[in-house]
XYZ file of C-alpha atoms in Angstrom:
650
model
C -43.465 -45.270 -1.654
C -40.464 -45.911 0.631
C -37.165 -44.351 -0.227
C -35.368 -47.625 -0.703
C -38.191 -49.533 -2.387
C -36.870 -48.819 -5.865
C -33.250 -48.458 -6.980
C -32.461 -44.758 -6.913
C -31.358 -44.709 -10.564
C -34.554 -46.503 -11.714
C -37.269 -44.528 -9.993
C -40.766 -45.012 -11.424
C -42.297 -42.486 -13.779
C -44.991 -40.482 -11.967
C -47.002 -38.455 -14.468
C -49.632 -37.108 -12.086
C -48.837 -35.428 -8.799
C -51.769 -37.219 -7.148
C -49.989 -40.547 -7.696
C -46.902 -39.426 -5.741
C -46.551 -39.979 -2.007
C -45.632 -36.540 -0.579
C -44.537 -38.244 2.628
C -41.851 -40.288 0.899
C -38.171 -39.469 0.967
C -35.930 -38.353 3.796
C -36.944 -35.872 6.478
C -34.800 -33.229 4.822
C -36.476 -33.792 1.464
C -39.930 -33.541 2.980
C -38.949 -30.420 4.952
C -37.784 -28.717 1.767
C -40.299 -29.761 -0.859
C -43.381 -29.734 1.370
C -42.577 -26.118 2.305
C -41.356 -24.721 -1.013
C -42.788 -21.187 -0.625
C -40.996 -20.785 2.712
C -37.709 -21.907 1.122
C -38.049 -19.354 -1.675
C -39.042 -16.515 0.675
C -36.161 -17.292 3.039
C -33.729 -17.323 0.088
C -35.083 -13.997 -1.170
C -34.748 -12.436 2.288
C -31.151 -13.623 2.727
C -30.288 -12.416 -0.775
C -31.775 -8.989 -0.057
C -29.889 -8.602 3.226
C -26.513 -9.878 2.019
C -26.884 -8.061 -1.303
C -27.436 -4.799 0.542
C -24.384 -5.433 2.726
C -22.298 -6.286 -0.332
C -23.370 -3.094 -2.089
C -22.963 -0.717 0.854
C -20.233 -2.065 3.113
C -17.689 -3.691 0.855
C -14.451 -1.748 0.647
C -11.962 -2.230 -2.173
C -8.601 -1.936 -0.427
C -5.289 -3.610 0.308
C -3.000 -3.651 3.315
C 0.764 -4.184 3.122
C 0.880 -6.108 6.398
C -1.942 -8.431 5.306
C 0.057 -9.402 2.222
C 3.098 -10.595 4.191
C 3.632 -13.522 6.610
C 3.659 -11.426 9.791
C 4.560 -14.369 12.072
C 7.569 -15.582 10.114
C 10.866 -14.855 11.956
C 12.154 -12.707 9.074
C 9.088 -10.483 9.117
C 8.908 -10.398 12.923
C 12.486 -9.142 12.984
C 11.648 -6.488 10.403
C 8.461 -5.351 12.157
C 10.268 -5.163 15.510
C 12.839 -2.744 14.048
C 10.965 -1.037 11.221
C 11.182 2.301 13.039
C 14.956 2.192 12.569
C 14.832 0.766 9.044
C 13.053 3.465 7.078
C 13.042 2.789 3.358
C 13.653 -0.945 3.738
C 9.998 -1.889 3.781
C 7.122 -0.499 1.779
C 8.412 2.229 -0.499
C 8.052 3.808 -3.936
C 10.741 4.579 -6.456
C 9.666 7.274 -8.917
C 12.065 8.024 -11.770
C 11.898 11.184 -13.891
C 13.432 10.757 -17.352
C 14.414 13.424 -19.874
C 13.832 11.767 -23.259
C 15.592 14.598 -25.140
C 18.698 15.140 -23.087
C 20.038 14.622 -19.585
C 18.496 15.260 -16.180
C 20.658 18.384 -15.721
C 18.525 20.218 -18.256
C 16.839 23.089 -16.298
C 13.381 22.056 -17.528
C 13.948 18.437 -16.460
C 15.273 19.514 -13.053
C 12.266 21.762 -12.561
C 9.968 18.831 -13.374
C 11.917 16.681 -10.892
C 11.499 19.368 -8.208
C 7.765 19.689 -8.761
C 7.274 15.913 -8.813
C 9.356 15.629 -5.641
C 7.075 18.192 -3.950
C 3.933 16.372 -5.138
C 5.194 13.066 -3.780
C 6.311 14.630 -0.512
C 2.797 15.865 0.210
C 0.979 12.614 -0.589
C -0.832 10.995 2.388
C 1.062 8.136 3.999
C 4.551 9.296 2.947
C 7.338 9.140 5.539
C 8.573 12.607 4.627
C 11.705 12.617 6.770
C 13.218 9.787 4.714
C 12.337 10.879 1.177
C 15.466 11.027 -0.980
C 16.051 12.925 -4.224
C 18.346 15.556 -5.686
C 16.047 18.233 -4.264
C 16.043 16.939 -0.678
C 18.570 18.710 1.603
C 19.253 15.429 3.431
C 21.043 14.147 0.297
C 24.530 15.535 0.842
C 28.050 15.408 -0.516
C 31.372 15.616 1.311
C 35.034 15.731 0.412
C 38.430 16.027 2.048
C 40.451 19.181 1.406
C 43.678 20.638 2.776
C 41.588 22.342 5.458
C 39.664 19.179 6.346
C 36.202 17.858 5.505
C 33.663 20.027 3.774
C 30.287 19.298 2.243
C 26.669 20.321 1.838
C 23.433 19.459 0.075
C 23.851 17.991 -3.402
C 21.452 20.568 -4.802
C 23.258 23.935 -4.455
C 21.294 26.397 -2.365
C 21.811 29.081 -5.004
C 20.731 26.874 -7.923
C 19.030 29.062 -10.556
C 19.284 26.927 -13.702
C 22.347 28.762 -14.978
C 25.249 26.838 -16.592
C 27.438 27.527 -13.540
C 24.817 26.212 -11.099
C 24.228 23.169 -13.298
C 27.945 22.390 -13.382
C 28.103 22.716 -9.595
C 25.241 20.208 -9.343
C 27.111 17.778 -11.609
C 30.196 18.000 -9.358
C 28.114 17.476 -6.232
C 26.490 14.364 -7.696
C 29.921 12.859 -8.349
C 31.179 13.884 -4.886
C 28.134 12.305 -3.219
C 28.617 9.016 -5.056
C 24.945 8.806 -6.023
C 25.494 8.170 -9.723
C 23.714 4.882 -10.335
C 21.469 5.246 -7.279
C 19.640 8.596 -7.375
C 20.952 9.547 -10.815
C 21.019 7.053 -13.692
C 24.344 5.867 -15.047
C 23.667 7.671 -18.341
C 22.496 10.826 -16.474
C 19.229 10.882 -18.428
C 17.006 10.343 -15.385
C 16.883 10.810 -11.632
C 14.967 8.966 -8.896
C 12.839 9.991 -5.947
C 12.809 7.353 -3.167
C 9.550 7.580 -1.205
C 9.234 5.399 1.945
C 5.624 4.857 3.043
C 4.182 4.691 6.542
C 2.204 1.684 7.767
C -0.819 3.866 8.530
C -2.099 7.168 7.236
C -1.454 9.520 10.199
C -4.589 11.542 9.411
C -7.046 8.640 9.484
C -5.173 5.959 11.426
C -6.187 3.474 8.725
C -4.078 1.650 6.170
C -2.863 3.537 3.123
C -5.431 3.900 0.369
C -3.359 2.381 -2.428
C -6.084 2.970 -4.971
C -6.084 6.721 -4.268
C -2.273 6.728 -4.230
C -2.172 4.972 -7.606
C -4.625 7.478 -9.080
C -2.545 10.362 -7.752
C 0.560 8.876 -9.353
C -1.351 8.525 -12.613
C -2.327 12.182 -12.303
C 1.316 13.174 -11.807
C 2.302 11.134 -14.860
C -0.395 12.707 -16.995
C 0.382 16.258 -15.857
C 4.109 16.146 -16.538
C 4.227 13.798 -19.516
C 1.437 15.507 -21.431
C 2.494 18.986 -20.336
C 6.056 18.513 -21.603
C 5.071 17.277 -25.051
C 6.770 13.930 -24.422
C 10.052 15.375 -23.162
C 9.459 14.212 -19.569
C 8.592 10.606 -18.798
C 7.719 9.308 -15.331
C 8.399 5.733 -14.184
C 7.154 4.333 -10.856
C 7.763 0.986 -9.163
C 7.113 -0.523 -5.742
C 4.504 -2.585 -3.867
C 2.105 0.360 -3.723
C 2.173 0.778 -7.502
C 1.504 -2.917 -8.144
C -1.380 -3.048 -5.678
C -2.791 0.219 -6.972
C -2.851 -1.113 -10.527
C -4.479 -4.349 -9.352
C -7.140 -2.422 -7.459
C -7.751 -0.195 -10.460
C -8.220 -3.362 -12.494
C -11.064 -4.644 -10.314
C -13.613 -2.940 -12.580
C -12.071 -4.790 -15.481
C -12.294 -7.974 -13.409
C -16.022 -7.357 -12.933
C -16.374 -6.988 -16.689
C -14.633 -10.344 -17.098
C -17.044 -11.757 -14.526
C -19.992 -10.615 -16.618
C -18.396 -12.086 -19.740
C -17.750 -15.378 -17.930
C -21.379 -15.520 -16.794
C -22.542 -14.922 -20.356
C -20.238 -17.626 -21.733
C -21.360 -20.095 -19.052
C -25.005 -19.351 -19.796
C -24.394 -19.826 -23.513
C -22.640 -23.166 -22.919
C -25.461 -24.491 -20.736
C -28.080 -23.249 -23.168
C -26.268 -24.940 -26.038
C -26.237 -28.188 -24.038
C -29.800 -28.135 -22.672
C -31.570 -26.026 -25.366
C -33.798 -24.759 -22.519
C -33.733 -21.045 -21.703
C -35.685 -21.246 -18.451
C -33.530 -23.976 -16.856
C -30.350 -22.222 -18.032
C -31.559 -19.000 -16.430
C -32.258 -20.764 -13.144
C -28.809 -22.407 -13.022
C -27.034 -19.101 -13.694
C -29.314 -17.193 -11.298
C -28.704 -19.617 -8.404
C -24.947 -19.440 -9.008
C -25.085 -15.628 -9.001
C -27.123 -15.706 -5.772
C -24.364 -17.800 -4.173
C -21.759 -15.265 -5.315
C -23.841 -12.420 -3.827
C -24.160 -14.321 -0.553
C -20.413 -14.878 -0.460
C -19.562 -11.206 -1.054
C -22.176 -10.036 1.472
C -21.161 -12.514 4.180
C -17.496 -11.607 3.696
C -18.328 -7.893 3.987
C -20.322 -8.546 7.165
C -17.203 -10.196 8.645
C -15.026 -7.228 7.644
C -13.240 -9.011 4.773
C -12.525 -6.376 2.135
C -12.184 -6.977 -1.565
C -8.476 -6.947 -2.361
C -6.315 -8.312 -5.196
C -6.574 -11.801 -3.637
C -10.192 -12.090 -2.471
C -11.579 -10.514 -5.647
C -11.062 -13.896 -7.324
C -13.365 -15.723 -4.905
C -16.739 -14.733 -6.454
C -15.411 -16.099 -9.763
C -14.652 -19.442 -8.130
C -18.005 -19.617 -6.367
C -19.892 -18.833 -9.571
C -17.904 -21.389 -11.587
C -18.478 -24.138 -9.021
C -22.172 -23.248 -8.849
C -22.611 -23.461 -12.621
C -20.834 -26.829 -12.718
C -22.979 -28.386 -9.975
C -26.149 -26.711 -11.223
C -25.686 -28.158 -14.711
C -25.521 -31.656 -13.219
C -28.746 -31.124 -11.279
C -30.426 -29.720 -14.371
C -29.361 -32.687 -16.494
C -30.897 -35.169 -14.014
C -34.190 -33.283 -13.889
C -34.367 -33.018 -17.679
C -34.034 -36.780 -18.049
C -36.852 -37.452 -15.594
C -39.032 -34.861 -17.318
C -38.241 -36.419 -20.684
C -39.545 -39.779 -19.432
C -42.833 -38.120 -18.470
C -42.327 -37.529 -14.743
C -44.095 -34.529 -13.168
C -41.749 -31.566 -12.622
C -42.110 -31.602 -8.813
C -41.469 -35.327 -8.641
C -38.517 -34.969 -11.048
C -37.027 -32.298 -8.783
C -37.421 -34.568 -5.732
C -35.932 -37.546 -7.599
C -32.865 -35.489 -8.521
C -32.579 -34.242 -4.946
C -32.555 -37.873 -3.743
C -29.969 -38.973 -6.258
C -27.537 -36.106 -6.037
C -27.886 -34.388 -2.667
C -25.386 -36.533 -0.785
C -23.001 -36.712 -3.745
C -23.272 -32.957 -4.283
C -22.825 -32.272 -0.576
C -19.707 -34.453 -0.492
C -18.315 -32.650 -3.548
C -18.991 -29.203 -2.104
C -17.542 -30.178 1.272
C -14.440 -31.346 -0.577
C -14.280 -27.959 -2.271
C -14.721 -26.268 1.107
C -11.885 -28.287 2.624
C -9.695 -27.478 -0.369
C -10.250 -23.768 0.206
C -10.085 -23.994 3.995
C -6.625 -25.599 3.980
C -5.288 -22.417 2.387
C -5.491 -21.053 5.938
C -2.427 -23.205 6.668
C -0.419 -20.569 4.748
C 0.396 -18.020 7.415
C -0.349 -14.954 5.286
C -3.396 -12.945 6.420
C -4.568 -12.097 2.885
C -4.600 -15.787 1.896
C -6.268 -16.796 5.161
C -8.988 -14.212 4.555
C -9.428 -15.606 1.055
C -9.812 -19.107 2.544
C -12.576 -17.854 4.839
C -14.302 -15.991 2.003
C -14.170 -19.013 -0.305
C -15.484 -21.343 2.409
C -18.411 -18.966 2.942
C -19.123 -19.099 -0.777
C -19.121 -22.895 -0.866
C -21.422 -22.960 2.177
C -23.818 -20.765 0.228
C -23.660 -23.158 -2.737
C -24.824 -26.015 -0.515
C -28.144 -24.212 -0.179
C -28.500 -22.401 -3.513
C -27.518 -25.341 -5.734
C -28.635 -28.360 -3.726
C -31.856 -26.910 -2.291
C -32.985 -23.696 -3.992
C -32.336 -24.809 -7.584
C -34.464 -28.012 -7.396
C -37.232 -26.082 -5.632
C -37.312 -23.405 -8.346
C -37.299 -26.005 -11.107
C -40.177 -27.816 -9.389
C -42.218 -24.704 -10.205
C -40.693 -23.648 -13.532
C -40.065 -27.043 -15.094
C -38.256 -27.158 -18.434
C -38.888 -27.182 -22.149
C -40.460 -30.519 -23.266
C -38.263 -30.510 -26.370
C -35.146 -30.037 -24.251
C -36.214 -32.860 -21.927
C -36.804 -35.221 -24.835
C -33.437 -34.287 -26.320
C -31.732 -35.061 -22.984
C -33.254 -38.543 -22.853
C -32.206 -39.242 -26.440
C -28.653 -38.074 -25.731
C -28.489 -40.281 -22.633
C -29.621 -43.293 -24.622
C -27.014 -42.618 -27.299
C -24.269 -42.627 -24.670
C -25.642 -45.620 -22.798
C -24.109 -49.092 -22.333
C -23.844 -49.631 -26.074
C -21.788 -46.535 -26.763
C -18.153 -47.035 -27.902
C -16.778 -44.929 -25.053
C -18.499 -46.934 -22.339
C -17.554 -50.228 -24.010
C -13.913 -49.114 -23.920
C -14.139 -48.048 -20.272
C -15.891 -51.309 -19.424
C -12.734 -53.190 -20.401
C -10.949 -51.635 -17.408
C -12.858 -54.085 -15.223
C -10.846 -56.888 -16.833
C -7.813 -57.913 -14.739
C -5.306 -57.443 -17.557
C -6.610 -53.987 -18.554
C -6.951 -52.944 -14.927
C -3.362 -53.997 -14.175
C -2.155 -51.912 -17.110
C -4.123 -48.876 -15.917
C -2.705 -49.230 -12.407
C 0.838 -49.557 -13.775
C 0.443 -46.451 -15.922
C -0.978 -44.527 -12.946
C 1.921 -45.632 -10.723
C 4.471 -44.572 -13.359
C 2.800 -41.169 -13.702
C 2.773 -40.772 -9.906
C 6.497 -41.555 -9.687
C 7.278 -39.174 -12.548
C 5.136 -36.481 -10.953
C 6.885 -36.883 -7.604
C 10.305 -36.728 -9.253
C 9.490 -33.638 -11.316
C 7.689 -32.027 -8.363
C 10.917 -31.914 -6.371
C 12.154 -29.222 -8.729
C 9.081 -27.057 -8.138
C 10.121 -23.484 -7.383
C 8.022 -21.439 -4.990
C 8.091 -17.748 -5.787
C 8.480 -15.521 -8.813
C 10.204 -16.963 -11.871
C 10.521 -13.724 -13.838
C 11.646 -10.178 -12.967
C 9.052 -7.506 -12.361
C 5.529 -8.139 -11.089
C 4.167 -11.532 -12.236
C 0.635 -10.441 -11.269
C 0.713 -8.059 -14.245
C 1.284 -8.712 -17.921
C 4.878 -8.546 -19.152
C 3.838 -5.618 -21.353
C 2.184 -3.704 -18.492
C 3.275 -0.164 -17.618
C 4.706 -1.356 -14.296
C 6.894 -4.091 -15.781
C 8.173 -1.737 -18.466
C 9.021 0.806 -15.759
C 10.758 -1.887 -13.727
C 12.828 -2.929 -16.748
C 13.844 0.716 -17.303
C 14.990 1.165 -13.693
C 16.891 -2.130 -13.695
C 18.663 -1.256 -16.939
C 19.659 2.296 -15.956
C 20.435 2.125 -12.246
C 23.341 0.225 -10.746
C 21.426 -0.585 -7.571
C 18.065 -2.236 -8.085
C 14.901 -1.789 -6.049
C 15.116 -5.433 -4.869
C 16.858 -5.110 -1.510
C 17.624 -7.828 1.021
C 18.781 -6.470 4.385
C 20.383 -8.369 7.257
C 20.092 -6.504 10.560
C 23.228 -6.581 12.707
C 22.118 -6.277 16.347
C 24.555 -5.299 19.111
C 24.542 -3.553 22.463
C 24.323 0.233 22.737
C 27.088 1.907 20.690
C 28.114 -1.587 19.618
C 27.854 -0.977 15.885
C 31.034 1.162 16.061
C 33.079 -1.680 17.532
C 35.830 -3.050 15.339
C 34.527 -6.611 15.621
C 31.014 -5.575 14.543
C 32.240 -3.628 11.518
C 34.548 -6.448 10.436
C 31.763 -9.045 10.657
C 29.371 -6.769 8.737
C 32.068 -6.298 6.103
C 32.600 -10.071 5.857
C 28.862 -10.616 5.456
C 28.757 -8.071 2.648
C 31.685 -9.812 0.947
C 30.001 -13.227 1.251
C 26.816 -11.907 -0.319
C 28.725 -10.161 -3.122
C 30.007 -13.536 -4.325
C 26.500 -14.578 -5.354
C 25.663 -13.980 -9.031
C 22.264 -12.518 -8.127
C 23.753 -9.744 -5.938
C 24.700 -6.493 -7.673
C 26.331 -4.816 -4.667
C 26.129 -4.482 -0.890
C 26.136 -1.451 1.391
C 26.691 -1.031 5.130
C 28.293 1.242 7.693
C 31.543 -0.685 7.182
C 31.753 0.507 3.569
C 31.160 4.134 4.554
C 33.713 3.965 7.391
C 36.351 2.522 5.057
C 35.824 5.272 2.452
C 35.857 8.090 5.000
C 38.938 6.707 6.734
C 40.834 6.698 3.452
C 39.569 10.202 2.684
C 40.788 11.429 6.044
C 44.311 10.382 5.080
C 44.523 12.092 1.684
C 42.850 9.173 -0.100
C 45.771 6.835 0.516
C 44.828 3.291 -0.606
C 46.520 1.750 2.440
C 43.975 3.500 4.669
C 41.046 2.060 2.700
C 40.397 -0.321 5.558
C 38.753 -0.707 8.963
C 41.130 0.695 11.533
C 41.587 -1.045 14.878
C 41.802 2.373 16.491
C 38.398 3.138 18.026
C 38.895 6.906 17.732
C 39.416 6.579 13.996
C 36.254 4.464 13.709
C 34.239 6.954 15.774
C 35.364 9.872 13.612
C 34.537 8.005 10.380
C 31.090 6.998 11.691
C 30.271 10.610 12.634
C 31.059 11.695 9.100
C 29.119 8.748 7.631
C 25.905 9.456 9.492
C 25.863 13.056 8.262
C 25.742 11.667 4.713
C 23.659 8.524 5.266
C 21.599 8.632 8.483
C 19.994 5.279 7.640
C 23.295 3.428 8.191
C 22.485 2.775 11.870
C 19.869 3.621 14.488
C 19.855 6.338 17.151
C 21.781 4.422 19.839
C 24.025 2.613 17.359
C 22.768 -0.830 18.387
C 21.360 -1.840 14.985
C 22.730 -1.473 11.490
C 21.624 -3.088 8.231
C 23.798 -4.827 5.682
C 21.861 -4.297 2.441
C 22.267 -6.521 -0.604
C 20.974 -5.096 -3.884
C 19.689 -7.992 -5.987
C 19.503 -8.229 -9.755
C 15.946 -9.625 -9.432
C 13.595 -11.275 -6.939
C 13.293 -14.659 -8.611
C 12.866 -17.634 -6.283
C 16.320 -19.010 -7.129
C 18.017 -15.691 -6.340
C 16.243 -15.290 -2.995
C 16.922 -18.892 -1.958
C 20.661 -18.454 -2.527
C 20.793 -15.172 -0.614
C 18.889 -16.684 2.326
C 21.142 -19.753 2.356
C 24.335 -17.691 2.498
C 22.986 -15.152 5.013
C 21.610 -17.810 7.377
C 24.836 -19.794 7.208
C 26.884 -16.699 7.999
C 24.567 -15.780 10.897
C 24.998 -19.238 12.466
C 28.781 -19.219 12.155
C 29.533 -15.632 13.138
C 26.764 -14.687 15.552
C 27.403 -14.862 19.269
C 27.044 -13.028 22.570
C 26.535 -9.329 21.925
C 26.373 -9.766 18.143
C 23.313 -11.145 16.346
C 22.468 -11.274 12.662
C 18.725 -10.938 12.091
C 17.102 -11.827 8.778
C 15.541 -10.011 7.003
C 14.293 -6.582 5.947
C 13.825 -5.020 2.549
C 11.234 -5.988 -0.020
C 13.341 -8.963 -1.130
C 13.648 -10.155 2.472
C 9.864 -10.062 2.868
C 9.391 -11.905 -0.431
C 11.885 -14.549 0.691
C 9.866 -15.049 3.888
C 6.675 -15.355 1.843
C 8.246 -18.028 -0.374
C 9.422 -19.969 2.683
C 5.978 -19.875 4.318
C 4.255 -21.101 1.156
C 6.854 -23.837 0.611
C 6.515 -25.094 4.180
C 2.714 -25.100 3.941
C 2.564 -27.191 0.754
C 3.081 -30.544 2.494
C 0.613 -29.742 5.282
C -1.961 -28.641 2.723
C -1.639 -31.917 0.823
C -2.065 -33.918 4.032
C -5.216 -32.004 4.954
C -6.738 -32.194 1.471
C -6.068 -35.875 0.809
C -6.630 -36.856 4.440
């Protein structure tokens, strides 16, 4: 029987295998179905190998640099100068709250000290830049009749006595850290913990899962041990990723639940346990192949790629159900199970291949987004779809050719198909669309919807629309901690830094300080900016202090000696204000949130200022800080949207 001798949707019923021509069909069909044992053995061998790799080599991890667009100009500028910008990249903010008083309570201060020590000794912490009340680098200064004097905010002789506590209160006010390291209501105090890019002991990326568990241990120790008096809040990229990684076990539980629901839905539709089991099994095999192949290529499971096995399984179940439905109908008409499997292969292989290739292209175009984590997800998903081409289009029909299906289920499928045939109300309604008048109306409605979609799509915002971490529930511990910090601290953890680049010793020049001050003023006019900080602010305050606090000296002096003196005093209090050779200094904007609208406005103003005021010997580089990196991420995704649509629809 030649392949084209009978219309493919009206293939003859072949009840006995002896009446079927095994040499019919395409070369691919004959290669598969005339060598079914080899196909099954090869599938079992691949499953065993990739399953072993998936079980033994897969690492659950995350990498800060993989989650950011490393080739975007903003991020390139940050990475080129991250050694001089400690604390403006990946960092933690841990806040210790006294729920029954203020942070100056001796018990609360002791808890803060012990938590500070725990955090200081965690792997991956940049210890030199940790800031808290207990760190000697956090200092105060004041002007007296004899000149400047100062010291660490935490008195060296602190012993918990009322006198020592009062001295600490004075030092906090002198240092101007109320609202930054100490909450405005004095009920809590923060520990700022910058993180290194690599763990110096192992040379590998930071183990965020272990870090998250250690933070949870610190919380449990101090919160439970204090009877509820001490409460610990923690925010930052590392905390979010740690919670996502900790949730992967929960994700696997959801995966199992999804598989059970899918199996139940197919069983309800087909009423055949053996065919349902085969569809689910082949989809699970594809997911195992995807995870194993990704592990073999060094693609770890992270908060992005952990979703891929879900997608592969869902696509597999969808395509498998279609194949199963076609086979059931042939079986219900009396066709032998092997012939029914070959008929379905003939009908649906090319259509299924086209559909899966479309899926593969849809995933592959994600690689247009220049973020390594998303590009790795695109590769992982494409591997999964490639596996589905074999497991669903080849392995499933072969297995069904042996197992067959329930006769009652096959008969039910034929009856259901007849009920929804040409005489059904739905098909009669759809058939009217072939009439010119109905077709014209459908085209007009489609065109109107396309125009409306294009118009509304112009207002699409790329980025976060709510404060906190959108990856987590609004009621999650992290988002509640973030809300607490935002409500109680004047300067938020969302920081956008513009790097002012000059020649050596250039950051002390009057022109540089004035331009940095003007940039800070321009950013302060935006409603999403709480405050700005730069060397210019510190120089102005110290200059005024050097002249008995006179308001007329609260300015940037044109005298270079005055500027030099003020900068020397500033660096003793805030060494992060400029780098070692004074050729780079950040202007930091503290944002009220990191919503897309807020970041877009900050970028617009900062880029405009950089174009107008930059020149020879003075360059404004965007952008550092977690908000600067998020702004770059939003820009990369926004720019990739159009290219992705061209690739997908092209």
